[in-house]
Short mmCIF file of C-alpha atoms in Angstrom, two decimals:
data_model
loop_
_atom_site.label_atom_id
_atom_site.label_comp_id
_atom_site.label_asym_id
_atom_site.label_seq_id
_atom_site.Cartn_x
_atom_site.Cartn_y
_atom_site.Cartn_z
CA MET Z 1 16.39 3.02 -12.66
CA THR Z 2 17.59 1.29 -9.51
CA ASN Z 3 20.16 -0.94 -11.23
CA SER Z 4 23.17 1.37 -10.92
CA THR Z 5 26.91 0.85 -10.50
CA GLN Z 6 28.79 2.06 -7.45
CA VAL Z 7 31.43 4.76 -7.77
CA ASN Z 8 34.78 4.83 -5.96
CA HIS Z 9 35.65 8.18 -4.46
CA SER Z 10 38.09 10.14 -2.33
CA TYR Z 11 38.29 13.72 -1.07
CA LYS Z 12 41.35 15.87 -1.65
CA ASP Z 13 41.27 19.41 -0.32
CA ASN Z 14 38.11 20.95 -1.79
CA ALA Z 15 37.64 18.36 -4.51
CA CYS Z 16 35.89 15.02 -4.79
CA GLU Z 17 37.74 12.51 -6.96
CA LEU Z 18 35.41 9.99 -8.63
CA GLU Z 19 36.50 6.76 -10.30
CA LEU Z 20 34.10 4.79 -12.50
CA HIS Z 21 34.93 1.26 -13.59
CA VAL Z 22 33.51 0.87 -17.09
CA ARG Z 23 32.24 -2.49 -18.26
CA LYS Z 24 33.49 -2.92 -21.81
CA ALA Z 25 33.50 -6.16 -23.78
CA ASN Z 26 37.01 -5.88 -25.27
CA GLY Z 27 36.32 -9.08 -27.17
CA GLU Z 28 35.90 -11.10 -23.97
CA VAL Z 29 32.66 -11.92 -22.19
CA SER Z 30 32.70 -13.20 -18.65
CA GLU Z 31 31.09 -16.56 -18.02
CA GLY Z 32 27.40 -16.30 -17.27
CA HIS Z 33 27.28 -12.62 -18.26
CA THR Z 34 23.99 -11.31 -19.61
CA GLY Z 35 23.45 -7.68 -20.42
CA ARG Z 36 25.04 -4.90 -22.39
CA PHE Z 37 28.50 -3.41 -22.44
CA VAL Z 38 29.61 0.19 -22.86
CA GLU Z 39 30.54 0.65 -26.50
CA ASN Z 40 30.85 4.42 -26.84
CA ILE Z 41 32.51 6.22 -23.93
CA ARG Z 42 31.47 9.61 -25.37
CA ASN Z 43 27.82 8.65 -25.20
CA CYS Z 44 27.07 10.08 -21.77
CA ASP Z 45 24.75 12.35 -19.80
CA ILE Z 46 25.76 13.95 -16.48
CA PHE Z 47 23.56 15.42 -13.74
CA ILE Z 48 24.45 16.92 -10.38
CA GLU Z 49 22.82 18.50 -7.33
CA ASP Z 50 24.09 19.47 -3.88
CA TYR Z 51 25.04 15.96 -2.74
CA HIS Z 52 24.38 13.66 -5.70
CA VAL Z 53 26.00 12.92 -9.04
CA LEU Z 54 24.32 10.74 -11.68
CA ILE Z 55 26.20 9.71 -14.80
CA TYR Z 56 24.56 7.71 -17.57
CA LEU Z 57 27.34 6.18 -19.65
CA ASP Z 58 26.08 4.66 -22.91
CA VAL Z 59 24.10 1.81 -21.30
CA GLN Z 60 25.06 2.02 -17.62
CA LEU Z 61 23.95 4.32 -14.80
CA TYR Z 62 26.41 5.42 -12.11
CA LYS Z 63 25.17 7.01 -8.89
CA PHE Z 64 27.20 8.73 -6.20
CA ARG Z 65 26.05 10.40 -2.98
CA SER Z 66 28.61 12.67 -1.38
CA THR Z 67 29.14 13.38 2.30
CA ARG Z 68 30.29 16.86 1.32
CA ARG Z 69 28.34 19.44 -0.60
CA PHE Z 70 29.34 20.10 -4.19
CA ASP Z 71 30.20 23.62 -5.29
CA LEU Z 72 27.75 24.23 -8.12
CA LYS Z 73 28.55 27.88 -8.84
CA ASP Z 74 31.00 27.60 -11.71
CA LEU Z 75 30.85 24.13 -13.18
CA LYS Z 76 32.54 24.72 -16.52
CA ASN Z 77 34.93 22.65 -18.62
CA ILE Z 78 34.77 19.65 -16.31
CA CYS Z 79 37.25 17.15 -17.70
CA PHE Z 80 36.64 13.40 -17.60
CA ALA Z 81 39.76 11.28 -18.17
CA PHE Z 82 39.35 7.77 -19.58
CA ASN Z 83 42.07 5.14 -19.30
CA SER Z 84 41.29 2.64 -22.06
CA LYS Z 85 43.76 0.07 -20.69
CA ASP Z 86 42.15 -0.18 -17.26
CA ASN Z 87 38.67 0.86 -18.45
CA VAL Z 88 38.49 3.53 -15.77
CA LEU Z 89 36.85 6.94 -16.07
CA GLN Z 90 37.96 9.63 -13.61
CA VAL Z 91 36.71 13.12 -12.81
CA SER Z 92 37.31 15.74 -10.13
CA LEU Z 93 34.36 17.81 -8.89
CA PRO Z 94 34.67 20.91 -6.68
CA CYS Z 95 33.32 20.72 -3.12
CA LEU Z 96 32.56 23.31 -0.50
CA PRO Z 97 34.73 23.18 2.64
CA SER Z 98 33.97 20.16 4.78
CA SER Z 99 31.33 20.73 7.47
CA GLU Z 100 33.34 18.37 9.64
CA GLU Z 101 36.25 20.81 9.55
CA GLU Z 102 33.92 23.70 10.42
CA HIS Z 103 32.34 21.71 13.27
CA PRO Z 104 34.98 19.31 14.59
CA GLU Z 105 32.69 18.24 17.44
CA LYS Z 106 30.57 16.27 14.97
CA ASN Z 107 31.83 12.75 14.57
CA SER Z 108 31.92 10.71 11.38
CA GLN Z 109 28.97 8.56 12.43
CA GLU Z 110 26.74 11.64 12.65
CA ASN Z 111 27.87 12.71 9.20
CA LYS Z 112 27.09 9.28 7.79
CA THR Z 113 23.60 9.41 9.32
CA LYS Z 114 22.95 12.83 7.78
CA THR Z 115 24.17 11.62 4.41
CA ALA Z 116 21.84 8.63 4.50
CA GLU Z 117 18.91 10.93 5.28
CA ARG Z 118 19.44 13.10 2.20
CA PRO Z 119 16.96 11.86 -0.42
CA LEU Z 120 17.50 12.38 -4.12
CA ASP Z 121 14.93 14.73 -5.64
CA LEU Z 122 15.12 14.22 -9.38
CA TRP Z 123 13.68 17.64 -10.16
CA LYS Z 124 16.62 19.28 -8.36
CA LEU Z 125 19.20 17.69 -10.64
CA LYS Z 126 21.12 20.05 -12.92
CA ARG Z 127 22.27 18.77 -16.30
CA ILE Z 128 25.93 19.66 -16.85
CA THR Z 129 26.70 17.46 -19.86
CA ASP Z 130 27.26 20.47 -22.12
CA ASN Z 131 29.89 21.76 -19.68
CA CYS Z 132 31.92 18.54 -19.76
CA LEU Z 133 34.89 17.40 -21.84
CA LEU Z 134 36.45 13.97 -22.33
CA LYS Z 135 40.12 13.10 -22.60
CA ILE Z 136 41.01 9.59 -23.76
CA ASP Z 137 44.39 8.27 -22.60
CA ASP Z 138 47.21 10.67 -23.52
CA ASN Z 139 45.46 12.26 -26.48
CA ALA Z 140 45.70 16.02 -26.40
CA GLU Z 141 42.33 16.50 -28.07
CA LEU Z 142 39.42 17.09 -25.71
CA LEU Z 143 36.15 15.60 -26.95
CA ARG Z 144 32.58 16.71 -26.38
CA PRO Z 145 30.00 14.18 -25.13
CA GLU Z 146 27.66 12.70 -27.72
CA GLY Z 147 24.04 11.71 -27.44
CA SER Z 148 22.89 8.59 -29.27
CA TYR Z 149 20.95 6.17 -27.08
CA GLY Z 150 19.08 2.94 -27.59
CA TYR Z 151 15.32 2.67 -27.20
CA GLY Z 152 12.47 0.27 -27.84
CA PHE Z 153 12.41 -3.44 -27.02
CA ALA Z 154 15.69 -4.38 -25.28
CA SER Z 155 16.97 -0.90 -26.28
CA LYS Z 156 17.94 -2.45 -29.61
CA PHE Z 157 16.92 0.46 -31.82
CA ARG Z 158 19.31 3.28 -32.62
CA GLY Z 159 19.04 6.41 -34.71
CA ARG Z 160 16.06 8.55 -35.57
CA ILE Z 161 12.66 7.12 -34.77
CA LYS Z 162 10.24 6.20 -37.57
CA THR Z 163 7.06 8.23 -37.28
CA PHE Z 164 4.68 5.97 -39.25
CA ASP Z 165 2.81 9.18 -40.20
CA CYS Z 166 2.09 9.72 -36.51
CA ASP Z 167 2.26 13.00 -34.65
CA LEU Z 168 4.69 11.80 -32.01
CA ASP Z 169 4.19 14.91 -29.89
CA THR Z 170 0.59 13.88 -29.21
CA ILE Z 171 1.28 10.28 -28.17
CA THR Z 172 4.68 10.33 -26.47
CA ARG Z 173 6.73 12.70 -24.38
CA MET Z 174 9.88 11.45 -26.15
CA PRO Z 175 9.55 12.21 -29.88
CA GLU Z 176 13.36 11.88 -30.21
CA PRO Z 177 14.33 9.08 -27.80
CA ASP Z 178 17.66 8.49 -29.55
CA ARG Z 179 18.87 11.92 -28.40
CA ILE Z 180 17.56 11.69 -24.83
CA SER Z 181 19.33 9.46 -22.31
CA PRO Z 182 17.24 7.04 -20.23
CA LEU Z 183 18.22 9.09 -17.18
CA GLN Z 184 16.80 12.27 -18.76
CA ARG Z 185 13.62 10.34 -19.67
CA LEU Z 186 13.22 9.32 -16.03
CA ILE Z 187 13.72 12.89 -14.80
CA ASP Z 188 11.29 14.32 -17.36
CA ARG Z 189 8.66 11.75 -16.41
CA ASP Z 190 9.02 12.47 -12.71
CA ILE Z 191 8.60 16.21 -13.30
CA ASP Z 192 5.61 15.72 -15.62
CA GLU Z 193 3.84 13.46 -13.14
CA MET Z 194 4.30 15.89 -10.27
CA LYS Z 195 2.88 18.69 -12.42
CA ASN Z 196 -0.11 16.64 -13.57
CA PHE Z 197 -1.13 15.12 -10.23
CA CYS Z 198 -4.53 16.53 -9.22
CA ARG Z 199 -5.14 16.61 -5.47
CA ASP Z 200 -8.88 17.25 -5.83
CA GLN Z 201 -9.39 14.35 -8.24
CA TYR Z 202 -7.58 12.00 -5.87
CA LYS Z 203 -9.66 13.23 -2.93
CA LEU Z 204 -12.84 12.63 -4.93
CA ASN Z 205 -12.03 8.93 -5.38
CA PHE Z 206 -10.38 8.31 -2.02
CA VAL Z 207 -13.31 7.42 0.24
CA GLU Z 208 -15.34 5.76 -2.50
CA LEU Z 209 -14.74 5.19 -6.20
CA GLN Z 210 -16.86 7.68 -8.17
CA VAL Z 211 -18.44 5.64 -10.99
CA PRO Z 212 -20.57 7.57 -13.52
CA ASP Z 213 -24.07 6.30 -14.25
CA GLY Z 214 -24.11 3.58 -16.87
CA LEU Z 215 -20.59 2.34 -16.17
CA ASP Z 216 -19.59 -0.77 -14.23
CA ASN Z 217 -17.49 -0.44 -11.10
CA PRO Z 218 -14.01 -1.69 -12.13
CA MET Z 219 -13.38 -2.95 -8.59
CA HIS Z 220 -16.16 -5.52 -9.09
CA TYR Z 221 -14.78 -7.01 -12.32
CA THR Z 222 -13.81 -10.69 -12.23
CA TYR Z 223 -11.07 -11.95 -14.55
CA ASN Z 224 -11.42 -15.04 -16.71
CA PHE Z 225 -7.91 -16.08 -17.67
CA LYS Z 226 -9.30 -19.05 -19.60
CA ASP Z 227 -10.66 -16.58 -22.15
CA ALA Z 228 -7.52 -16.81 -24.27
CA THR Z 229 -8.70 -18.30 -27.57
CA LEU Z 230 -7.37 -16.38 -30.54
CA ASP Z 231 -9.73 -15.29 -33.30
CA ARG Z 232 -8.79 -15.59 -36.96
CA ASP Z 233 -7.25 -12.12 -37.23
CA GLU Z 234 -5.16 -12.67 -34.10
CA GLU Z 235 -3.92 -16.04 -35.37
CA TYR Z 236 -2.99 -14.45 -38.70
CA LEU Z 237 -1.07 -11.64 -37.01
CA LEU Z 238 0.72 -14.06 -34.69
CA HIS Z 239 1.73 -16.22 -37.65
CA ASN Z 240 3.12 -13.24 -39.55
CA LEU Z 241 5.13 -12.06 -36.57
CA THR Z 242 6.62 -15.44 -35.68
CA ALA Z 243 6.90 -17.29 -39.01
CA LYS Z 244 10.55 -16.46 -39.67
CA PRO Z 245 13.05 -18.15 -37.30
CA GLU Z 246 15.37 -15.14 -37.34
CA GLN Z 247 12.56 -12.98 -35.94
CA MET Z 248 12.41 -15.16 -32.84
CA GLN Z 249 16.10 -14.81 -31.99
CA MET Z 250 17.28 -12.47 -29.27
CA SER Z 251 20.39 -10.33 -29.51
CA ASP Z 252 23.52 -11.62 -27.79
CA GLN Z 253 23.70 -8.42 -25.79
CA TYR Z 254 20.47 -7.62 -24.02
CA ASP Z 255 19.47 -7.14 -20.43
CA PRO Z 256 16.88 -9.81 -19.50
CA MET Z 257 15.72 -7.72 -16.56
CA GLU Z 258 15.06 -4.73 -18.80
CA VAL Z 259 13.01 -6.90 -21.17
CA ASP Z 260 10.95 -8.43 -18.35
CA CYS Z 261 10.37 -5.05 -16.70
CA GLY Z 262 9.14 -3.65 -20.00
CA LEU Z 263 6.71 -6.55 -20.31
CA ILE Z 264 5.37 -5.91 -16.79
CA SER Z 265 5.04 -2.18 -17.48
CA ILE Z 266 2.88 -2.86 -20.55
CA LEU Z 267 0.93 -5.67 -18.87
CA LEU Z 268 0.02 -3.48 -15.87
CA ALA Z 269 -1.49 -0.88 -18.19
CA ILE Z 270 -3.40 -3.65 -19.97
CA CYS Z 271 -4.77 -4.94 -16.66
CA TYR Z 272 -6.10 -1.49 -15.77
CA ASP Z 273 -7.84 -1.21 -19.15
CA VAL Z 274 -9.31 -4.71 -18.84
CA ARG Z 275 -10.87 -3.72 -15.50
CA PHE Z 276 -12.02 -0.34 -16.83
CA THR Z 277 -13.72 -1.80 -19.93
CA SER Z 278 -14.71 -5.21 -18.47
CA ASN Z 279 -12.40 -6.73 -21.11
CA GLU Z 280 -14.26 -5.07 -23.98
CA PRO Z 281 -11.72 -2.61 -25.45
CA ASN Z 282 -13.18 0.67 -26.61
CA CYS Z 283 -11.98 3.85 -28.32
CA GLU Z 284 -10.15 4.89 -25.13
CA SER Z 285 -8.24 1.63 -24.72
CA ALA Z 286 -5.30 2.62 -26.91
CA TRP Z 287 -4.82 5.79 -24.86
CA THR Z 288 -5.15 3.93 -21.55
CA ARG Z 289 -2.78 1.13 -22.51
CA SER Z 290 -0.11 3.59 -23.58
CA ILE Z 291 -0.42 6.46 -21.08
CA LEU Z 292 -0.19 4.18 -18.03
CA SER Z 293 3.02 2.54 -19.27
CA ALA Z 294 6.13 4.69 -18.91
CA THR Z 295 7.90 2.15 -21.11
CA LEU Z 296 5.68 3.27 -23.99
CA THR Z 297 5.00 6.94 -23.27
CA TYR Z 298 8.60 7.78 -22.35
CA PHE Z 299 10.50 4.95 -24.05
CA GLU Z 300 11.86 4.40 -20.55
CA PRO Z 301 13.83 1.23 -19.81
CA PHE Z 302 13.45 -0.27 -16.33
CA THR Z 303 15.73 -2.70 -14.51
CA SER Z 304 13.76 -2.90 -11.25
CA LEU Z 305 10.31 -4.43 -10.76
CA LYS Z 306 9.70 -2.10 -7.83
CA ASP Z 307 10.36 0.91 -10.04
CA VAL Z 308 7.90 -0.50 -12.59
CA ALA Z 309 5.17 -1.02 -9.98
CA ILE Z 310 5.68 2.45 -8.50
CA SER Z 311 5.67 4.05 -11.94
CA PHE Z 312 2.39 2.35 -12.88
CA MET Z 313 0.70 3.15 -9.58
CA ARG Z 314 1.74 6.80 -9.80
CA ARG Z 315 0.46 7.15 -13.35
CA SER Z 316 -2.80 5.36 -12.53
CA LEU Z 317 -3.41 8.02 -9.86
CA ILE Z 318 -2.69 10.89 -12.26
CA TYR Z 319 -4.14 10.24 -15.73
CA PRO Z 320 -7.19 7.92 -16.04
CA LEU Z 321 -10.79 8.45 -14.94
CA TYR Z 322 -10.55 6.35 -11.77
CA ARG Z 323 -7.70 7.42 -9.48
CA ASN Z 324 -7.85 5.20 -6.45
CA TYR Z 325 -4.93 3.65 -4.58
CA GLU Z 326 -6.71 0.37 -3.85
CA LEU Z 327 -7.69 0.04 -7.51
CA SER Z 328 -4.06 0.56 -8.49
CA ARG Z 329 -2.90 -2.20 -6.15
CA GLN Z 330 -5.68 -4.44 -7.44
CA CYS Z 331 -4.35 -4.02 -10.99
CA VAL Z 332 -0.89 -5.10 -9.83
CA GLU Z 333 -2.50 -8.18 -8.25
CA ASP Z 334 -4.30 -8.81 -11.56
CA CYS Z 335 -0.94 -8.73 -13.33
CA ILE Z 336 0.47 -11.22 -10.83
CA ALA Z 337 -2.48 -13.54 -11.41
CA ALA Z 338 -2.07 -13.26 -15.19
CA LEU Z 339 1.60 -14.23 -14.95
CA GLN Z 340 0.73 -17.17 -12.71
CA ASN Z 341 -2.17 -18.52 -14.73
CA ASN Z 342 -1.89 -18.36 -18.47
CA SER Z 343 0.77 -17.11 -20.86
CA GLN Z 344 -1.79 -17.55 -23.66
CA TRP Z 345 -4.00 -14.88 -22.04
CA ILE Z 346 -1.04 -12.48 -21.96
CA LEU Z 347 -0.30 -13.25 -25.61
CA LYS Z 348 -3.92 -12.58 -26.58
CA GLN Z 349 -3.91 -9.26 -24.71
CA LEU Z 350 -0.73 -8.19 -26.50
CA LEU Z 351 -2.40 -9.03 -29.82
CA ILE Z 352 -5.46 -7.01 -28.77
CA THR Z 353 -3.18 -4.13 -27.83
CA HIS Z 354 -1.53 -4.35 -31.25
CA ASP Z 355 -4.96 -4.07 -32.85
CA CYS Z 356 -5.90 -1.09 -30.65
CA PHE Z 357 -2.70 0.74 -31.58
CA SER Z 358 -3.06 -0.11 -35.29
CA LEU Z 359 -6.45 1.60 -35.45
CA ASN Z 360 -5.04 4.97 -34.43
CA GLU Z 361 -1.78 6.91 -34.44
CA ARG Z 362 -0.05 4.67 -31.90
CA ALA Z 363 1.22 2.17 -34.46
CA VAL Z 364 4.72 3.38 -33.62
CA PHE Z 365 4.47 1.51 -30.31
CA ASN Z 366 3.69 -1.70 -32.19
CA HIS Z 367 6.92 -1.43 -34.19
CA TYR Z 368 9.20 -0.59 -31.28
CA TYR Z 369 7.65 -2.69 -28.51
CA ILE Z 370 4.46 -4.71 -28.95
CA GLU Z 371 5.49 -6.87 -31.91
CA ASP Z 372 8.74 -7.87 -30.21
CA TYR Z 373 6.92 -8.62 -26.97
CA ILE Z 374 4.46 -10.81 -28.87
CA ARG Z 375 7.42 -12.78 -30.22
CA TYR Z 376 9.01 -12.84 -26.78
CA VAL Z 377 5.95 -14.26 -24.99
CA ALA Z 378 5.31 -16.72 -27.83
CA ASN Z 379 8.86 -18.08 -27.55
CA GLN Z 380 8.72 -20.81 -24.90
CA ASN Z 381 12.49 -21.22 -25.04
CA ILE Z 382 13.11 -17.85 -23.43
CA CYS Z 383 9.72 -16.98 -21.92
CA SER Z 384 8.38 -20.23 -20.53
CA ASN Z 385 5.49 -20.59 -18.10
CA SER Z 386 7.97 -21.17 -15.29
CA HIS Z 387 9.71 -17.91 -16.20
CA LEU Z 388 6.42 -16.00 -16.05
CA GLN Z 389 5.60 -17.63 -12.71
CA MET Z 390 8.99 -16.52 -11.42
CA LEU Z 391 8.14 -12.97 -12.49
CA ALA Z 392 4.80 -13.29 -10.70
CA HIS Z 393 6.56 -14.41 -7.52
CA ASN Z 394 9.00 -11.50 -7.68
CA LEU Z 395 6.27 -8.95 -8.43
CA LYS Z 396 4.21 -10.27 -5.53
CA ASN Z 397 7.15 -9.75 -3.18
CA VAL Z 398 7.59 -6.24 -4.59
CA LEU Z 399 3.95 -5.37 -3.92
CA PHE Z 400 4.42 -6.25 -0.25
CA ASP Z 401 7.17 -3.63 -0.16
CA VAL Z 402 5.34 -0.77 -1.93
CA PHE Z 403 3.57 1.77 0.25
CA LYS Z 404 1.86 5.10 -0.35
CA LYS Z 405 4.94 7.02 0.72
CA ASP Z 406 6.94 5.32 -2.05
CA LEU Z 407 4.83 6.97 -4.74
CA GLY Z 408 6.18 10.40 -3.84
CA LEU Z 409 2.81 12.13 -4.26
CA GLY Z 410 2.24 13.06 -0.63
CA LEU Z 411 -0.78 10.75 -0.40
CA GLN Z 412 -0.62 10.25 3.36
CA GLU Z 413 -0.61 13.98 4.05
CA LEU Z 414 -3.39 14.50 1.51
CA GLU Z 415 -5.57 11.77 3.01
CA THR Z 416 -5.02 13.03 6.55
CA GLU Z 417 -6.08 16.49 5.39
CA LEU Z 418 -9.20 15.08 3.72
CA LEU Z 419 -10.21 12.94 6.69
CA LYS Z 420 -9.88 15.88 9.05
CA GLU Z 421 -12.20 17.83 6.76
CA LEU Z 422 -14.70 14.96 6.77
CA ILE Z 423 -14.60 14.64 10.56
CA THR Z 424 -15.16 18.39 10.93
CA ASP Z 425 -18.11 18.26 8.51
CA ILE Z 426 -19.65 15.33 10.40
CA HIS Z 427 -19.44 17.11 13.75
CA ILE Z 428 -20.82 20.36 12.30
CA ALA Z 429 -23.72 18.51 10.70
CA ALA Z 430 -24.44 16.58 13.90
CA SER Z 431 -24.33 19.77 15.97
CA SER Z 432 -26.69 21.60 13.61
CA THR Z 433 -29.14 18.71 13.60
CA SER Z 434 -29.14 18.53 17.38
CA GLU Z 435 -29.80 22.27 17.77
CA ASP Z 436 -32.67 22.26 15.26
CA GLU Z 437 -34.37 19.30 16.90
CA SER Z 438 -34.06 20.78 20.40
CA VAL Z 439 -36.02 23.86 19.30
CA GLU Z 440 -38.79 22.04 17.42
CA THR Z 441 -39.49 19.12 19.77
CA GLU Z 442 -40.28 18.58 23.41
CA THR Z 443 -37.60 17.78 25.96
CA ASP Z 444 -38.10 14.01 25.97
CA SER Z 445 -38.24 13.82 22.15
CA SER Z 446 -35.19 16.06 21.93
CA SER Z 447 -33.32 13.76 24.30
CA THR Z 448 -34.20 10.71 22.21
CA SER Z 449 -33.22 12.48 19.02
CA SER Z 450 -29.95 13.54 20.58
CA ASP Z 451 -29.14 9.93 21.48
CA SER Z 452 -29.90 8.90 17.91
CA SER Z 453 -27.62 11.63 16.58
CA ASP Z 454 -24.84 10.46 18.87
CA ASP Z 455 -25.21 6.91 17.57
CA SER Z 456 -25.13 8.17 13.99
CA ASP Z 457 -22.08 10.26 14.77
CA SER Z 458 -20.34 7.27 16.30
CA ASP Z 459 -21.04 5.22 13.17
CA GLY Z 460 -19.62 8.00 11.01
CA ASP Z 461 -16.53 8.23 13.17
CA SER Z 462 -15.99 4.47 12.91
CA VAL Z 463 -15.78 4.73 9.11
CA ILE Z 464 -13.36 7.64 9.38
CA GLU Z 465 -11.29 5.78 11.94
CA GLN Z 466 -11.01 2.87 9.52
CA LYS Z 467 -9.70 5.22 6.85
CA MET Z 468 -7.30 6.79 9.33
CA GLU Z 469 -6.04 3.31 10.19
CA SER Z 470 -5.50 2.57 6.49
CA LEU Z 471 -3.12 5.52 6.25
CA LYS Z 472 -0.35 3.30 7.52
CA LEU Z 473 -0.11 2.06 3.92
#
């Protein structure tokens, strides 16, 4: 959720005064504007930690990082004041005494450097929405925040989700997405992923992908993007979904970036499944194509391609059978190639996904996402080949800027730990072999054997050194 709005601020005594400029339509739309406006000022969710405040206001995220530490002890009855004339929301948050006052020798530049070094850990955020009140203009009545958020394709759905006789608790972590803000969905996902990451499983697939007997190595699969001919059932489904002109129209207020990011999130999961099954979907495909997409599993909207790529790569190292960093990057490259080559292949894969979800309890994803994305990709007026190629170009640039450290799973430390263990095992094995041979053979044979062991050890070290070198990713 990188696409956030800056917050104006000032410090007064032991308080931090925040000012949020709210983007409301008010009957006027700026030229060239695309996206959504804040409609309900009470529809908000507020989180805070020592130096960060995150406020999700109806459809917009506001982030603020303080140079002074917030006082989190007694955060009760925090009052937000909204000026409907200027569309400004103001709030005062308590701060601890300034460290600069306690240590006057520290200059402002040092404080700025320290502030920039403070990362935001989502799991440390404290939700304070229930402790907040809202005052609108000069009204004496103080209002409580509400919680009614959009979800699904372009966040166009509101209200209680339709279950389609599905047990939502078994297929999604957000059985009530209308009551959970997108910010809370992001935080919940981050916490779940950190809990579910298995260090041993990642270690097992780090040096070499562990492929069970009878299965093809997904790294060796070769895509055929020309394989995009629709069968009769797929043509029938496509006709039913696109026959009515009104079904092909997009809402006046939607965020194009959110729609495209959702498409990429779903397509990345599809690309992993295509590699895993050699493009022959099986009984596990519905699970794979949903669990690897945070857009589906968490009803999470994205507005940053980098966030989408990182989310997919994290989840591909946590949930499926093969958890390998290079395989994850290869799937992103597959997605780039799909966007570059053939929109018809993407359309066919979405139709296949619809069929996979229809055969089990994931039909809810078809209603809220897949059917609309089928219409979206089929509509050349808004999703042309040039548009998909632009997405491919942007995603390719993003991949150049994604490294292991960005995944937040401690992969570099984990790999260093594993490689040290491997090096130790190699040297112990080489030492044991050398000692055994020196006892059982004559001096000249022992010397020859020792040289051979040294050569073998050097070869082993060269492989390890290559892996150590790869840690820079």
